[in-house]
Coordinates of C-alpha atoms and ligand atoms in Angstrom, one line a residue:
M147 CA 11.4 20.1 -1.4
S148 CA 11.8 20.1 -5.2
R149 CA 11.6 16.9 -7.1
D150 CA 15.4 17.0 -7.5
E151 CA 16.0 16.7 -3.8
R152 CA 13.9 13.6 -3.5
P153 CA 15.4 10.1 -3.2
K154 CA 16.6 8.8 -6.6
A155 CA 15.9 5.4 -8.0
K156 CA 18.9 3.6 -9.5
G157 CA 18.5 1.8 -12.8
R158 CA 15.5 1.8 -15.1
T159 CA 13.6 -1.3 -14.0
A160 CA 12.8 -2.8 -10.7
F161 CA 10.5 -5.7 -9.7
G162 CA 7.6 -5.4 -7.4
I163 CA 5.7 -8.2 -5.5
D164 CA 2.5 -7.6 -3.6
I165 CA 1.9 -10.2 -0.9
G166 CA -1.8 -10.1 0.1
G167 CA -4.2 -12.3 2.0
S168 CA -5.7 -13.8 -1.2
G169 CA -3.0 -13.4 -3.9
I170 CA 0.7 -12.8 -4.5
K171 CA 1.3 -10.7 -7.5
G172 CA 4.5 -9.6 -9.2
A173 CA 5.5 -7.5 -12.2
P174 CA 8.6 -5.7 -13.5
V175 CA 8.2 -1.9 -13.4
D176 CA 9.6 0.8 -15.6
L177 CA 10.8 3.4 -13.1
R178 CA 10.5 6.3 -15.4
T179 CA 6.8 5.8 -16.0
G180 CA 5.6 3.5 -13.2
E181 CA 4.2 1.1 -15.7
F182 CA 4.6 -2.6 -15.9
T183 CA 7.0 -3.7 -18.6
A184 CA 5.4 -7.2 -18.8
D185 CA 2.1 -8.8 -17.7
R186 CA 1.6 -9.2 -14.0
V187 CA 1.6 -12.7 -12.6
R188 CA -0.8 -13.7 -9.8
I189 CA -0.6 -16.8 -7.7
P190 CA -3.2 -17.5 -5.0
T191 CA -1.7 -17.1 -1.5
P192 CA -1.1 -20.5 -0.1
Q193 CA -3.1 -21.5 3.0
P194 CA -2.0 -21.4 5.7
A195 CA 0.0 -18.3 4.6
T196 CA 3.1 -19.2 6.6
P197 CA 6.6 -17.7 5.9
P198 CA 8.0 -20.8 4.1
A199 CA 4.9 -21.3 2.0
I200 CA 4.9 -17.6 0.9
A201 CA 8.7 -17.5 0.3
Q202 CA 8.3 -20.4 -2.1
V203 CA 5.7 -18.6 -4.1
V204 CA 7.8 -15.4 -4.2
A205 CA 10.8 -17.5 -5.4
Q206 CA 8.6 -19.0 -8.1
I207 CA 7.5 -15.6 -9.4
V208 CA 11.1 -14.3 -9.5
T209 CA 12.3 -17.3 -11.3
Q210 CA 9.5 -17.1 -13.8
F211 CA 10.6 -13.7 -15.0
G212 CA 14.3 -14.7 -15.3
L213 CA 15.4 -11.3 -13.8
R214 CA 18.9 -10.1 -14.1
K215 CA 20.7 -10.2 -10.7
S216 CA 21.0 -6.4 -10.7
V217 CA 17.3 -5.8 -10.8
P218 CA 16.1 -4.6 -7.3
I219 CA 13.1 -6.4 -5.8
G220 CA 10.6 -4.8 -3.4
V221 CA 7.8 -6.7 -1.7
T222 CA 4.8 -5.4 0.1
F223 CA 3.5 -7.0 3.2
P224 CA 0.1 -6.4 5.0
A225 CA 1.7 -5.6 8.4
V226 CA 4.0 -3.2 10.2
V227 CA 7.4 -3.8 8.7
R228 CA 10.3 -2.3 10.6
H229 CA 13.7 -2.6 8.9
G230 CA 12.5 -5.7 7.1
V231 CA 11.0 -7.4 10.1
A232 CA 7.2 -8.0 10.4
Q233 CA 5.9 -6.7 13.6
S234 CA 2.3 -7.7 13.1
A235 CA 0.3 -9.8 10.6
A236 CA -3.1 -8.9 8.9
N237 CA -4.7 -11.7 6.9
V238 CA -1.6 -13.8 7.0
D239 CA -0.4 -16.4 9.4
E240 CA 0.5 -15.2 12.9
S241 CA 3.9 -16.9 12.6
W242 CA 5.0 -14.0 10.5
I243 CA 5.3 -11.8 13.6
G244 CA 9.0 -11.3 14.3
T245 CA 10.0 -12.8 10.9
D246 CA 12.8 -11.1 9.1
I247 CA 11.0 -10.9 5.7
E248 CA 14.0 -9.6 3.8
R249 CA 16.3 -12.3 5.1
L250 CA 13.8 -15.0 4.4
L251 CA 13.2 -13.8 0.8
R252 CA 16.9 -13.2 0.2
A253 CA 17.5 -16.9 1.1
A254 CA 14.6 -18.0 -1.1
T255 CA 15.5 -16.0 -4.1
G256 CA 19.2 -15.5 -3.9
R257 CA 18.7 -11.7 -4.2
Q258 CA 18.5 -8.6 -2.1
V259 CA 14.9 -7.8 -1.3
L260 CA 13.3 -4.8 0.4
A261 CA 10.1 -5.4 2.4
V262 CA 7.6 -2.6 3.2
N263 CA 4.1 -2.2 4.5
D264 CA 1.5 -2.6 1.7
A265 CA -0.2 0.8 2.2
D266 CA 3.2 2.5 2.3
A267 CA 4.1 1.0 -1.0
A268 CA 0.8 1.9 -2.6
G269 CA 0.9 5.4 -1.2
Y270 CA 4.4 6.0 -2.4
A271 CA 3.4 4.9 -5.9
E272 CA 0.6 7.4 -5.9
V273 CA 3.0 10.2 -5.0
E274 CA 5.6 9.2 -7.5
Y275 CA 3.4 8.3 -10.5
G276 CA -0.3 8.6 -9.6
A277 CA -3.0 10.8 -8.1
A278 CA -0.6 12.8 -5.9
R279 CA 2.2 13.3 -8.4
D280 CA 3.7 16.8 -8.0
V281 CA 1.5 17.6 -5.0
P282 CA 3.6 19.6 -2.5
G283 CA 3.2 19.2 1.2
L284 CA 1.6 16.4 3.2
V285 CA -0.2 13.6 1.3
M286 CA -2.2 11.0 3.2
V287 CA -3.1 7.9 1.2
V288 CA -5.8 5.6 2.7
T289 CA -6.4 2.2 1.3
L290 CA -9.9 0.7 1.9
G291 CA -9.9 -3.1 1.8
T292 CA -10.1 -5.9 4.2
G293 CA -8.5 -3.5 6.6
I294 CA -7.6 0.2 6.3
G295 CA -4.0 1.0 5.4
T296 CA -2.4 4.4 5.5
A297 CA 0.6 6.1 4.1
L298 CA 1.9 9.5 5.1
I299 CA 4.2 11.2 2.6
N300 CA 5.6 14.7 3.3
N301 CA 7.2 16.4 0.3
G302 CA 8.0 13.1 -1.3
R303 CA 9.4 11.5 1.9
L304 CA 7.5 8.5 3.3
V305 CA 7.0 8.3 7.1
P306 CA 6.5 4.5 7.3
N307 CA 4.1 2.3 9.3
T308 CA 1.6 5.0 10.3
E309 CA -1.2 2.3 10.8
L310 CA -4.0 4.9 11.1
G311 CA -6.5 2.3 10.1
H312 CA -6.3 1.4 13.8
L313 CA -7.0 4.8 15.0
E314 CA -9.6 4.6 17.8
V315 CA -12.7 6.5 16.7
D316 CA -15.8 6.5 18.9
G317 CA -14.2 3.9 21.1
V318 CA -13.5 1.3 18.3
D319 CA -10.7 0.5 16.0
A320 CA -11.6 2.5 12.9
E321 CA -11.0 -0.3 10.3
T322 CA -13.6 -2.5 12.0
R323 CA -16.3 0.1 11.1
A324 CA -15.0 1.9 8.0
S325 CA -13.1 -0.6 5.9
D326 CA -14.6 -2.0 2.7
A327 CA -14.9 -5.4 4.5
A328 CA -17.0 -3.7 7.2
R329 CA -19.2 -2.2 4.4
E330 CA -19.8 -5.7 3.0
R331 CA -20.1 -7.4 6.4
D332 CA -22.8 -4.9 7.5
N333 CA -24.5 -4.8 4.1
L334 CA -24.2 -1.0 3.9
S335 CA -25.4 1.1 1.1
Y336 CA -22.6 3.5 -0.2
A337 CA -24.5 6.3 1.5
D338 CA -24.5 4.6 4.8
W339 CA -20.8 3.7 4.4
A340 CA -20.0 7.3 3.5
T341 CA -21.4 8.3 6.9
R342 CA -18.8 6.1 8.6
L343 CA -16.1 7.3 6.2
Q344 CA -17.0 10.9 7.0
R345 CA -16.4 10.2 10.7
Y346 CA -13.1 8.6 10.0
F347 CA -11.8 11.2 7.6
D348 CA -12.9 14.0 9.9
E349 CA -10.7 12.5 12.5
L350 CA -7.7 12.2 10.2
E351 CA -8.2 15.7 9.0
R352 CA -8.4 17.1 12.6
L353 CA -5.3 15.3 13.7
F354 CA -3.0 15.7 10.6
S355 CA -4.2 18.6 8.4
P356 CA -3.0 17.0 5.2
D357 CA -2.9 18.8 1.9
L358 CA -4.5 15.9 0.0
F359 CA -6.2 12.6 0.7
V360 CA -5.9 9.8 -1.8
V361 CA -8.3 6.9 -1.5
G362 CA -7.0 3.5 -2.7
G363 CA -7.9 -0.1 -2.4
G364 CA -10.2 -2.2 -4.7
V365 CA -13.3 -0.1 -3.9
S366 CA -11.5 3.1 -5.1
K367 CA -12.8 2.3 -8.6
K368 CA -16.3 2.9 -7.3
Y369 CA -15.3 6.3 -5.9
D370 CA -18.1 8.2 -7.5
E371 CA -20.5 6.3 -5.2
Y372 CA -19.1 7.7 -2.0
L373 CA -16.4 10.3 -2.4
P374 CA -18.8 13.0 -3.5
L375 CA -20.8 12.4 -0.3
L376 CA -17.9 13.4 1.9
H377 CA -17.5 17.0 3.2
L378 CA -14.0 17.8 4.1
R379 CA -11.7 20.8 4.0
T380 CA -9.0 18.7 2.4
P381 CA -9.3 17.7 -1.2
I382 CA -9.9 14.0 -1.6
V383 CA -9.3 12.1 -4.8
P384 CA -9.3 8.4 -5.9
A385 CA -6.0 6.6 -6.4
A386 CA -4.8 6.5 -10.0
L387 CA -2.8 3.3 -10.1
R388 CA -5.5 1.1 -8.6
N389 CA -4.3 -2.5 -7.9
A390 CA -0.9 -1.9 -9.5
A391 CA 0.1 0.6 -6.8
G392 CA 1.5 -1.9 -4.3
I393 CA 3.8 -3.5 -7.0
V394 CA 4.9 -0.2 -8.4
G395 CA 5.6 1.4 -5.0
A396 CA 7.5 -1.6 -3.7
A397 CA 9.6 -1.7 -6.9
R398 CA 10.3 2.1 -6.7
L399 CA 11.3 2.0 -3.0
A400 CA 13.6 -1.0 -3.6
A401 CA 15.3 0.9 -6.4
E402 CA 15.9 3.8 -4.1
A403 CA 17.1 1.7 -1.1
L404 CA 19.1 -1.3 -2.5
Ligands
LIG630 C1 -2.8 -3.5 8.9 C2 -1.8 -2.6 8.1 C3 -2.1 -2.8 6.6 C4 -3.6 -2.6 6.3 C5 -4.0 -2.9 4.9 C6 -4.2 -3.2 8.5 O1 -5.0 -4.1 9.2 O2 -2.6 -3.3 10.3 O3 -0.5 -3.0 8.3 O4 -1.4 -1.9 5.9 O5 -4.4 -3.5 7.1 O6 -3.6 -4.2 4.5

């Protein structure tokens, strides 16, 4: 598919909000470049991270920027999000499960909101503006953090909610062994962690045969410590947008959908 056939974003600016277990971050995004048009705001995630508590913080961030009503808003959420509804909850309160995130945030902000899985947003941003820009075929973005998030994008089209961090590898849920949190928990050297990553990426490669892997998440800035140790047929590169990716991808997806 050529770039012309891909979904188009309406308008020049959209607003992205990244809802995470420790912080809620928002910034306006220039849709032509994928860059922030103003400094990002970060507010610690309230504890417990319940729907009303998070909705209040999202409303505060939106108000702070004094956005025009026409600016689309996209939010990321660390869970399976089907048609705006959370189907799971990672690092946020269990009461999110079954919550219509879009309806909740529309009521809180008075605006249309699109809600998507966090890795899907980050992955889409890498395809539109980052490490996988102009890469044809199947791109798999893997975010290594508290959990493992995945995004599968084929010729610019996102297949949402792939949840391959939960792929069972050697009898266990992959993210419990190969996430960045697992590296820290088990006090692993980068070389030892790379052995676990090798096992995980081998499995992804065997099952999906992607054209490119992009590795995101906070630890992607240390990529030279572990990516060179991996031996795969598929090229593997670090994410380019780092911790901006979630905000940028959510903004972009909202501008295409709303
Ligand atoms: C969740 C995913 C999420 C990922 C990264 C996983 O535990 O199941 O929905 O994308 O963590 O936050």
